[in-house]
mmCIF file of C-alpha atoms in Angstrom:
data_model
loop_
_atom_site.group_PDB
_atom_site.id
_atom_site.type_symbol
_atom_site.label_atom_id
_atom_site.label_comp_id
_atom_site.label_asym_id
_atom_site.label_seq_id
_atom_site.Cartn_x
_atom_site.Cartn_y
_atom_site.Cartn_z
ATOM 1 C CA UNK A 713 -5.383 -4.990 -12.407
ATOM 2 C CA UNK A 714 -6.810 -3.680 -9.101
ATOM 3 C CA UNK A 715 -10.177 -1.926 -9.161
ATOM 4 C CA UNK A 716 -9.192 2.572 -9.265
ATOM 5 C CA UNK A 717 -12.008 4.738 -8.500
ATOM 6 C CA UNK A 718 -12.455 6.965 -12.316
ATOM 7 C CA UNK A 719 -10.151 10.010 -10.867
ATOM 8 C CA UNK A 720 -6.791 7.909 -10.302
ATOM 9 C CA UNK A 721 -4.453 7.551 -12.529
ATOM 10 C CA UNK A 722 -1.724 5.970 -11.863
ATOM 11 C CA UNK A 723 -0.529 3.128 -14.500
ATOM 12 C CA UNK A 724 2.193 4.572 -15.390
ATOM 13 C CA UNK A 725 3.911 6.218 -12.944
ATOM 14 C CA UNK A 726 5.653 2.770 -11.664
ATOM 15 C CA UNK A 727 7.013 0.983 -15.202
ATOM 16 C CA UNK A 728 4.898 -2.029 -14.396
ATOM 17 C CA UNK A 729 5.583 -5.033 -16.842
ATOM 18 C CA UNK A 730 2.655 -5.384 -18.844
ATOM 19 C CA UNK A 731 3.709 -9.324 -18.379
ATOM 20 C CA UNK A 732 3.188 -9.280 -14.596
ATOM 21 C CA UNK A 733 0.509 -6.670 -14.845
ATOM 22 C CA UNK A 734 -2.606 -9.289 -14.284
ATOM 23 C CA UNK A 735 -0.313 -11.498 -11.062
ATOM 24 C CA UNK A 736 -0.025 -8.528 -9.000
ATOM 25 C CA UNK A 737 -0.749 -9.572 -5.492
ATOM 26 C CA UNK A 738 -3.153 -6.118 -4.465
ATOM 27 C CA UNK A 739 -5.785 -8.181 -7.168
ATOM 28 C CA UNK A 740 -5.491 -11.611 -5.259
ATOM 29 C CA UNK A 741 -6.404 -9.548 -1.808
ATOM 30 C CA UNK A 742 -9.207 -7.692 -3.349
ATOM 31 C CA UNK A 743 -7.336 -3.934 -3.137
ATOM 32 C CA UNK A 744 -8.897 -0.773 -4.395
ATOM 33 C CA UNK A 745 -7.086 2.233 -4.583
ATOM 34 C CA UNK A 746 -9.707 5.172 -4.114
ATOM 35 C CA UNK A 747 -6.824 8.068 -3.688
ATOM 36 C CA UNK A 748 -3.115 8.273 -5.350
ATOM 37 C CA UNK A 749 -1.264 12.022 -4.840
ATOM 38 C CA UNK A 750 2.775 12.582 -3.502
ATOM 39 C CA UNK A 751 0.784 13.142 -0.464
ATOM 40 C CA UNK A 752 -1.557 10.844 0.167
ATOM 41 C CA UNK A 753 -2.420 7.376 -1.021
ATOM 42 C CA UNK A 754 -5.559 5.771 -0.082
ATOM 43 C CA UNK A 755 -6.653 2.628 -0.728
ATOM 44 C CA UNK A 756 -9.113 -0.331 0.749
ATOM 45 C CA UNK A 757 -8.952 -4.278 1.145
ATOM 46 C CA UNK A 758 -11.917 -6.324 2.041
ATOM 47 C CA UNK A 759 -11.764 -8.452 6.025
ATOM 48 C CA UNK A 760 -13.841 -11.311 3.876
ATOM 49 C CA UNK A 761 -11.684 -13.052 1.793
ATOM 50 C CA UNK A 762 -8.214 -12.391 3.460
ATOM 51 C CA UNK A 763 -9.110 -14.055 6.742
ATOM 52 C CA UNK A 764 -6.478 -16.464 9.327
ATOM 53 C CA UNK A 765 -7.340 -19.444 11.089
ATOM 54 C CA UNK A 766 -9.412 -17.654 13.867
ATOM 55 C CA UNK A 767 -11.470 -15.567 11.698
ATOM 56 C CA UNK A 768 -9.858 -12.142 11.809
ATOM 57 C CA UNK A 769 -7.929 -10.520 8.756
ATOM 58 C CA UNK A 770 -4.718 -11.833 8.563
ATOM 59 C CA UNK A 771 -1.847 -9.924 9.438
ATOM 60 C CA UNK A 772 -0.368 -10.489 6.152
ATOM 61 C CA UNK A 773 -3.026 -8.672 4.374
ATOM 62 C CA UNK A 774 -2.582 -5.712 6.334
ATOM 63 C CA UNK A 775 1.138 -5.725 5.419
ATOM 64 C CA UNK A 776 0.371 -6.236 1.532
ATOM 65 C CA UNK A 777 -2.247 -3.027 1.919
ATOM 66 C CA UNK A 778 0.541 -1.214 3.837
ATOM 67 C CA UNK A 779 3.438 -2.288 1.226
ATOM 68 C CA UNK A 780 1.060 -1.303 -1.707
ATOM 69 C CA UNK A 781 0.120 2.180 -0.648
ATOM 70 C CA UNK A 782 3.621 3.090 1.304
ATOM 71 C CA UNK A 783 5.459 2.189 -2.212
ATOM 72 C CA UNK A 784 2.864 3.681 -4.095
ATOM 73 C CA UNK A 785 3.308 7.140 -1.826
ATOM 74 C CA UNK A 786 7.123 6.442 -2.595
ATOM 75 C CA UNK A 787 6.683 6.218 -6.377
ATOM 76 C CA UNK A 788 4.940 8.904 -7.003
ATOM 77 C CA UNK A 789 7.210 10.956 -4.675
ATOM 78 C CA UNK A 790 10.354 9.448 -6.693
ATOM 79 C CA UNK A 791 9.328 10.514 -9.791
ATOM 80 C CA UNK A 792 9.341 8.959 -13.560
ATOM 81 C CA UNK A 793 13.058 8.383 -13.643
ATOM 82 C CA UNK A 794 13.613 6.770 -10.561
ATOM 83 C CA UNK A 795 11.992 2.926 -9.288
ATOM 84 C CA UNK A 796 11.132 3.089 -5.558
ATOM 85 C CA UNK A 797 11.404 -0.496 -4.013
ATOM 86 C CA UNK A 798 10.789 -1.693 -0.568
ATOM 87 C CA UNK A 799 13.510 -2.157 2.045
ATOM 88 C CA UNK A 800 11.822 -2.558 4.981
ATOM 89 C CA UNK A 801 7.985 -2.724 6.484
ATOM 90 C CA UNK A 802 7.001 -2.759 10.162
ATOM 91 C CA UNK A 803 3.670 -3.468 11.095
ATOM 92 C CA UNK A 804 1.636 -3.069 14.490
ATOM 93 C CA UNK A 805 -1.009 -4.842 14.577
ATOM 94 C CA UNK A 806 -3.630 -2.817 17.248
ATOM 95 C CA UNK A 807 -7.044 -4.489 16.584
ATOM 96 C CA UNK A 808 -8.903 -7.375 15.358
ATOM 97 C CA UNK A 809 -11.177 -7.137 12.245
ATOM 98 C CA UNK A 810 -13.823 -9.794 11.589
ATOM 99 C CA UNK A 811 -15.578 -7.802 9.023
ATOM 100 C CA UNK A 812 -16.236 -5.026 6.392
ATOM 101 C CA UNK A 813 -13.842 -2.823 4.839
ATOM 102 C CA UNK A 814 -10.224 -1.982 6.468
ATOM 103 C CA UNK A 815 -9.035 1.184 4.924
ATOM 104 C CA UNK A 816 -5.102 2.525 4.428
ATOM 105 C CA UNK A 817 -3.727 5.876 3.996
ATOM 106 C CA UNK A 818 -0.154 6.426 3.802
ATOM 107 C CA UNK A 819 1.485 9.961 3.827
ATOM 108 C CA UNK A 820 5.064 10.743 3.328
ATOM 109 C CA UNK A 821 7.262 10.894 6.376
ATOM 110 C CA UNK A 822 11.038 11.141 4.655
ATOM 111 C CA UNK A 823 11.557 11.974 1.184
ATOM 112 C CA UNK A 824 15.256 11.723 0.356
ATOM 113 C CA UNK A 825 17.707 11.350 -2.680
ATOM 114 C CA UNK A 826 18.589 7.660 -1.543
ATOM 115 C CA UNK A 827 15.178 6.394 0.311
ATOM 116 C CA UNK A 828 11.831 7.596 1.519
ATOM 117 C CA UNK A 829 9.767 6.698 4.365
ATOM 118 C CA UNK A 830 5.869 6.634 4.238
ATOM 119 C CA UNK A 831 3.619 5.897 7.518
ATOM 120 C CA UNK A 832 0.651 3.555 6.699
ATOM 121 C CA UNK A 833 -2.716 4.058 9.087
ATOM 122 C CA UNK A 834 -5.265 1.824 8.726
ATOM 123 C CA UNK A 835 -8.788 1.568 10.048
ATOM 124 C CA UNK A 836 -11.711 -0.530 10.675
ATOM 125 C CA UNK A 837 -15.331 0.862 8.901
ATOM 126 C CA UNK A 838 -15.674 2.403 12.435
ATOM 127 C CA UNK A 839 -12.229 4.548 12.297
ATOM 128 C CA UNK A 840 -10.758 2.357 14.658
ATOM 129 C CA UNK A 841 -7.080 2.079 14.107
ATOM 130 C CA UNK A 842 -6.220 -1.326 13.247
ATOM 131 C CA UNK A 843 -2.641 -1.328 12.409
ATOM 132 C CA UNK A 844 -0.117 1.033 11.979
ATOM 133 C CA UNK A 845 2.836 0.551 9.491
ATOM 134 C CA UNK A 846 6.017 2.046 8.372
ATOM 135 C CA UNK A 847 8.062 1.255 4.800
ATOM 136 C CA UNK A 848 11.444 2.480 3.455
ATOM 137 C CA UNK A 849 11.971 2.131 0.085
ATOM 138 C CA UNK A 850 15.173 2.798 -1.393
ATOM 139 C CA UNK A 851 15.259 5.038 -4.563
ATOM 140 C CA UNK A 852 17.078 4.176 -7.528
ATOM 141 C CA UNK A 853 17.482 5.604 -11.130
ATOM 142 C CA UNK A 854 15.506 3.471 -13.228
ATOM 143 C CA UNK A 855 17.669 1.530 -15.468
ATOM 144 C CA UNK A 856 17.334 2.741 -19.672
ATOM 145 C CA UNK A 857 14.581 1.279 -21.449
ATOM 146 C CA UNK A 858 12.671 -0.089 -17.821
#
């Protein structure tokens, strides 16, 4: 399952299948998740690895690091009864990234009864913005025995 720094716990706070637990897609892009509160989710991808045609990180893997911390953020914010899932995710991509680390952290923006809204900043090793995103997820009660 992705790589946690010691102090996050979070397995259980989504239902995960143990059946799909080892094809989650924030393994096949390298993810770690360093930070996981209802405030603020942190987590990293590496450039090397998750690269397009030209040599920069693909857009894509800034959108699978966005949608993993923005629905984590939502999860946790949701609570144990309820399954956040994503509706929607907007990404602006603001600068190339050839190398190192690229960093997320996603904060709450909307927490409602029916959806929540996180905003998903992520960074170069410099602290350059590289992309800013933005997910909805729609909240649901989770369904007995999920």
């Amino acid at each position: 399952m992705t790589e946690r720094a010691a102090d996050v716990a979070v397995d259980n706070y989504a239902g995960i299948d143990p059946a799909a637990a080892d094809q989650q897609l924030n393994d096949k892009v390298g993810m770690k998740l360093l930070e996981a509160t209802a405030e603020r989710v942190v987590g990293t991808i590496p450039v090397e690895g998750n690269l397009q045609p030209y040599g920069l990180l693909h857009g894509g893997a800034n959108a699978v690091l966005a949608e993993a911390l923005g629905s984590t953020v939502a999860a946790l914010n949701a609570g144990p009864d309820r399954a956040a899932m994503g509706l929607e995710l907007s990404c602006t991509h603001h600068r190339a990234v050839r190398s190192g680390t690229v960093t997320g952290v996603a904060t709450p923006l909307h927490v409602g009864r029916g959806t929540i809204t996180a905003e998903i900043v992520l960074t170069d090793d410099e602290g350059r913005r590289t992309c800013t995103a933005r997910l909805t997820c729609v909240v649901r009660d989770r369904p007995p025995g999920a």
